[in-house]
């Protein structure tokens, strides 16, 4: 299934984030089955609180296609987007959001709020959560477990 294929690519981006000591969230943007952009969190590298995987991949995709309208695009993200990223997905007019793990602390695509699916905005993004959920959750829990272990040593 293509959804799993693209989410596995997002997971590879999350693995790159781990190697860079970034929170392991990866993202992929696809248009008509073609991978347009991939990215992962870069908050620590850039010292930028907006450098989430979703923002990074949206910027790359817009640059590649030469347009900020991503209305034919699907985005795959390993973790349910936060409010900032959900707003960016909505503002970029992304057609479909697929995410892996739910985020009970900050998720704004169904958990705490449903920003992209809220019909009151001028655009609505379709949302499908739980794609490779366990694998996406596992990379995050392992990362934070290792961080806690290092901080106690």
PDB file of C-alpha atoms in Angstrom:
ATOM      1  CA  UNK A   1       0.000   0.000   0.000  1.00  0.00           C
ATOM      2  CA  UNK A   2       1.348   3.457  -0.922  1.00  0.00           C
ATOM      3  CA  UNK A   3       0.399   4.980   2.430  1.00  0.00           C
ATOM      4  CA  UNK A   4       2.684   2.560   4.229  1.00  0.00           C
ATOM      5  CA  UNK A   5       5.443   3.099   1.653  1.00  0.00           C
ATOM      6  CA  UNK A   6       5.377   6.868   2.137  1.00  0.00           C
ATOM      7  CA  UNK A   7       5.122   6.563   5.925  1.00  0.00           C
ATOM      8  CA  UNK A   8       8.176   4.289   5.904  1.00  0.00           C
ATOM      9  CA  UNK A   9      10.038   7.052   4.091  1.00  0.00           C
ATOM     10  CA  UNK A  10       8.872   9.495   6.788  1.00  0.00           C
ATOM     11  CA  UNK A  11      10.198   7.023   9.374  1.00  0.00           C
ATOM     12  CA  UNK A  12      13.588   7.065   7.610  1.00  0.00           C
ATOM     13  CA  UNK A  13      13.570  10.837   8.012  1.00  0.00           C
ATOM     14  CA  UNK A  14      12.763  10.373  11.708  1.00  0.00           C
ATOM     15  CA  UNK A  15      15.775   8.039  11.966  1.00  0.00           C
ATOM     16  CA  UNK A  16      17.939  10.788  10.456  1.00  0.00           C
ATOM     17  CA  UNK A  17      16.649  13.111  13.166  1.00  0.00           C
ATOM     18  CA  UNK A  18      17.758  10.660  15.874  1.00  0.00           C
ATOM     19  CA  UNK A  19      21.286  10.650  14.419  1.00  0.00           C
ATOM     20  CA  UNK A  20      21.273  14.457  14.659  1.00  0.00           C
ATOM     21  CA  UNK A  21      19.904  14.381  18.231  1.00  0.00           C
ATOM     22  CA  UNK A  22      16.622  15.901  17.106  1.00  0.00           C
ATOM     23  CA  UNK A  23      13.186  14.707  18.216  1.00  0.00           C
ATOM     24  CA  UNK A  24      12.492  11.958  15.670  1.00  0.00           C
ATOM     25  CA  UNK A  25       9.662  13.247  13.543  1.00  0.00           C
ATOM     26  CA  UNK A  26       9.830  12.821   9.786  1.00  0.00           C
ATOM     27  CA  UNK A  27       7.638  14.121   6.987  1.00  0.00           C
ATOM     28  CA  UNK A  28       7.119  13.500   3.279  1.00  0.00           C
ATOM     29  CA  UNK A  29       5.058  15.401   0.706  1.00  0.00           C
ATOM     30  CA  UNK A  30       3.687  13.517  -2.298  1.00  0.00           C
ATOM     31  CA  UNK A  31       1.854  14.789  -5.373  1.00  0.00           C
ATOM     32  CA  UNK A  32       0.290  12.266  -7.770  1.00  0.00           C
ATOM     33  CA  UNK A  33       2.392   9.456  -6.325  1.00  0.00           C
ATOM     34  CA  UNK A  34       5.660  11.388  -6.752  1.00  0.00           C
ATOM     35  CA  UNK A  35       7.768  12.280  -3.734  1.00  0.00           C
ATOM     36  CA  UNK A  36       8.202  16.065  -3.828  1.00  0.00           C
ATOM     37  CA  UNK A  37      10.052  16.650  -0.560  1.00  0.00           C
ATOM     38  CA  UNK A  38      11.250  14.941   2.610  1.00  0.00           C
ATOM     39  CA  UNK A  39      12.366  16.464   5.913  1.00  0.00           C
ATOM     40  CA  UNK A  40      12.768  15.912   9.624  1.00  0.00           C
ATOM     41  CA  UNK A  41      12.884  18.061  12.744  1.00  0.00           C
ATOM     42  CA  UNK A  42      15.742  20.574  12.840  1.00  0.00           C
ATOM     43  CA  UNK A  43      14.809  22.671  15.887  1.00  0.00           C
ATOM     44  CA  UNK A  44      18.089  22.015  17.693  1.00  0.00           C
ATOM     45  CA  UNK A  45      20.316  22.470  14.629  1.00  0.00           C
ATOM     46  CA  UNK A  46      18.650  25.698  13.588  1.00  0.00           C
ATOM     47  CA  UNK A  47      17.887  26.902  17.112  1.00  0.00           C
ATOM     48  CA  UNK A  48      14.427  27.596  15.719  1.00  0.00           C
ATOM     49  CA  UNK A  49      11.182  26.544  17.420  1.00  0.00           C
ATOM     50  CA  UNK A  50       9.406  26.539  14.033  1.00  0.00           C
ATOM     51  CA  UNK A  51      11.793  24.048  12.409  1.00  0.00           C
ATOM     52  CA  UNK A  52       9.401  21.117  12.795  1.00  0.00           C
ATOM     53  CA  UNK A  53       9.451  18.376  10.151  1.00  0.00           C
ATOM     54  CA  UNK A  54       6.143  19.571   8.702  1.00  0.00           C
ATOM     55  CA  UNK A  55       7.290  23.177   8.287  1.00  0.00           C
ATOM     56  CA  UNK A  56      10.593  22.054   6.791  1.00  0.00           C
ATOM     57  CA  UNK A  57       8.927  19.736   4.265  1.00  0.00           C
ATOM     58  CA  UNK A  58       6.270  22.311   3.295  1.00  0.00           C
ATOM     59  CA  UNK A  59       8.984  24.893   2.621  1.00  0.00           C
ATOM     60  CA  UNK A  60      10.941  22.430   0.471  1.00  0.00           C
ATOM     61  CA  UNK A  61       7.848  21.369  -1.473  1.00  0.00           C
ATOM     62  CA  UNK A  62       6.754  24.955  -2.153  1.00  0.00           C
ATOM     63  CA  UNK A  63      10.231  25.832  -3.361  1.00  0.00           C
ATOM     64  CA  UNK A  64      10.364  22.771  -5.612  1.00  0.00           C
ATOM     65  CA  UNK A  65       7.015  23.372  -7.312  1.00  0.00           C
ATOM     66  CA  UNK A  66       7.328  27.164  -7.257  1.00  0.00           C
ATOM     67  CA  UNK A  67       4.004  27.716  -5.542  1.00  0.00           C
ATOM     68  CA  UNK A  68       2.715  27.855  -1.972  1.00  0.00           C
ATOM     69  CA  UNK A  69      -0.559  26.157  -2.987  1.00  0.00           C
ATOM     70  CA  UNK A  70      -0.088  22.462  -2.275  1.00  0.00           C
ATOM     71  CA  UNK A  71      -3.716  21.583  -2.985  1.00  0.00           C
ATOM     72  CA  UNK A  72      -2.796  18.422  -4.904  1.00  0.00           C
ATOM     73  CA  UNK A  73      -0.429  17.212  -2.206  1.00  0.00           C
ATOM     74  CA  UNK A  74      -0.580  14.656   0.561  1.00  0.00           C
ATOM     75  CA  UNK A  75       1.667  14.949   3.604  1.00  0.00           C
ATOM     76  CA  UNK A  76       2.882  11.979   5.628  1.00  0.00           C
ATOM     77  CA  UNK A  77       4.115  12.690   9.157  1.00  0.00           C
ATOM     78  CA  UNK A  78       5.239  10.208  11.798  1.00  0.00           C
ATOM     79  CA  UNK A  79       3.549  12.141  14.628  1.00  0.00           C
ATOM     80  CA  UNK A  80       0.217  13.945  14.753  1.00  0.00           C
ATOM     81  CA  UNK A  81       0.967  17.613  13.981  1.00  0.00           C
ATOM     82  CA  UNK A  82       0.871  20.322  16.649  1.00  0.00           C
ATOM     83  CA  UNK A  83      -1.207  23.519  16.338  1.00  0.00           C
ATOM     84  CA  UNK A  84       1.506  25.393  14.401  1.00  0.00           C
ATOM     85  CA  UNK A  85       2.042  22.579  11.923  1.00  0.00           C
ATOM     86  CA  UNK A  86      -1.680  21.858  11.571  1.00  0.00           C
ATOM     87  CA  UNK A  87      -2.167  25.532  10.710  1.00  0.00           C
ATOM     88  CA  UNK A  88       0.650  25.414   8.159  1.00  0.00           C
ATOM     89  CA  UNK A  89      -0.861  22.297   6.557  1.00  0.00           C
ATOM     90  CA  UNK A  90      -4.209  24.043   6.356  1.00  0.00           C
ATOM     91  CA  UNK A  91      -2.720  27.287   5.003  1.00  0.00           C
ATOM     92  CA  UNK A  92      -0.722  25.408   2.351  1.00  0.00           C
ATOM     93  CA  UNK A  93      -4.037  23.896   1.224  1.00  0.00           C
ATOM     94  CA  UNK A  94      -2.677  20.349   1.521  1.00  0.00           C
ATOM     95  CA  UNK A  95      -5.351  17.890   0.425  1.00  0.00           C
ATOM     96  CA  UNK A  96      -4.660  14.956   2.746  1.00  0.00           C
ATOM     97  CA  UNK A  97      -2.717  14.476   5.966  1.00  0.00           C
ATOM     98  CA  UNK A  98      -1.590  10.999   6.955  1.00  0.00           C
ATOM     99  CA  UNK A  99       0.099  10.611  10.322  1.00  0.00           C
ATOM    100  CA  UNK A 100       1.444   7.723  12.356  1.00  0.00           C
ATOM    101  CA  UNK A 101       1.314   8.154  16.133  1.00  0.00           C
ATOM    102  CA  UNK A 102      -1.229  10.254  17.991  1.00  0.00           C
ATOM    103  CA  UNK A 103       0.168  13.007  20.203  1.00  0.00           C
ATOM    104  CA  UNK A 104      -1.828  13.185  23.443  1.00  0.00           C
ATOM    105  CA  UNK A 105       0.082  16.273  24.652  1.00  0.00           C
ATOM    106  CA  UNK A 106       0.089  18.495  21.559  1.00  0.00           C
ATOM    107  CA  UNK A 107      -1.795  16.810  18.713  1.00  0.00           C
ATOM    108  CA  UNK A 108      -4.117  19.188  16.874  1.00  0.00           C
ATOM    109  CA  UNK A 109      -5.368  16.918  14.111  1.00  0.00           C
ATOM    110  CA  UNK A 110      -7.980  15.075  16.111  1.00  0.00           C
ATOM    111  CA  UNK A 111      -6.588  14.602  19.621  1.00  0.00           C
ATOM    112  CA  UNK A 112      -6.726  17.986  21.391  1.00  0.00           C
ATOM    113  CA  UNK A 113      -8.159  19.930  18.456  1.00  0.00           C
ATOM    114  CA  UNK A 114      -8.850  19.229  14.786  1.00  0.00           C
ATOM    115  CA  UNK A 115      -7.495  22.303  13.049  1.00  0.00           C
ATOM    116  CA  UNK A 116      -7.163  20.920   9.483  1.00  0.00           C
ATOM    117  CA  UNK A 117     -10.540  19.194   9.676  1.00  0.00           C
ATOM    118  CA  UNK A 118     -12.445  22.139  11.143  1.00  0.00           C
ATOM    119  CA  UNK A 119     -14.956  23.098   8.465  1.00  0.00           C
ATOM    120  CA  UNK A 120     -15.057  26.727   9.613  1.00  0.00           C
ATOM    121  CA  UNK A 121     -11.796  27.538   7.828  1.00  0.00           C
ATOM    122  CA  UNK A 122     -11.590  28.368   4.133  1.00  0.00           C
ATOM    123  CA  UNK A 123      -9.976  25.007   3.405  1.00  0.00           C
ATOM    124  CA  UNK A 124     -10.317  21.546   4.873  1.00  0.00           C
ATOM    125  CA  UNK A 125      -7.649  18.855   4.892  1.00  0.00           C
ATOM    126  CA  UNK A 126      -8.657  15.210   5.038  1.00  0.00           C
ATOM    127  CA  UNK A 127      -6.990  13.397   7.948  1.00  0.00           C
ATOM    128  CA  UNK A 128      -6.037   9.753   8.379  1.00  0.00           C
ATOM    129  CA  UNK A 129      -4.196   8.804  11.560  1.00  0.00           C
ATOM    130  CA  UNK A 130      -2.593   5.598  12.717  1.00  0.00           C
ATOM    131  CA  UNK A 131      -0.532   4.688   9.639  1.00  0.00           C
ATOM    132  CA  UNK A 132       2.264   2.450  11.025  1.00  0.00           C
ATOM    133  CA  UNK A 133       1.248   3.775  14.434  1.00  0.00           C
ATOM    134  CA  UNK A 134       3.332   1.390  16.524  1.00  0.00           C
ATOM    135  CA  UNK A 135       6.539   1.959  14.570  1.00  0.00           C
ATOM    136  CA  UNK A 136       6.056   5.718  14.666  1.00  0.00           C
ATOM    137  CA  UNK A 137       5.376   5.695  18.417  1.00  0.00           C
ATOM    138  CA  UNK A 138       8.273   3.341  19.096  1.00  0.00           C
ATOM    139  CA  UNK A 139      10.959   5.570  17.550  1.00  0.00           C
ATOM    140  CA  UNK A 140       9.754   8.463  19.719  1.00  0.00           C
ATOM    141  CA  UNK A 141       9.531   6.485  22.957  1.00  0.00           C
ATOM    142  CA  UNK A 142      13.005   4.978  22.385  1.00  0.00           C
ATOM    143  CA  UNK A 143      14.473   8.416  21.717  1.00  0.00           C
ATOM    144  CA  UNK A 144      13.084   9.909  24.926  1.00  0.00           C
ATOM    145  CA  UNK A 145      13.971   6.829  26.963  1.00  0.00           C
ATOM    146  CA  UNK A 146      17.588   7.127  25.762  1.00  0.00           C
ATOM    147  CA  UNK A 147      17.607  10.872  26.522  1.00  0.00           C
ATOM    148  CA  UNK A 148      16.399  10.213  30.071  1.00  0.00           C
ATOM    149  CA  UNK A 149      18.997   7.485  30.581  1.00  0.00           C
ATOM    150  CA  UNK A 150      21.817   9.783  29.409  1.00  0.00           C
ATOM    151  CA  UNK A 151      20.657  12.592  31.686  1.00  0.00           C
ATOM    152  CA  UNK A 152      20.701  10.348  34.767  1.00  0.00           C
ATOM    153  CA  UNK A 153      24.230   9.040  34.123  1.00  0.00           C
TER     154      UNK A 153
END
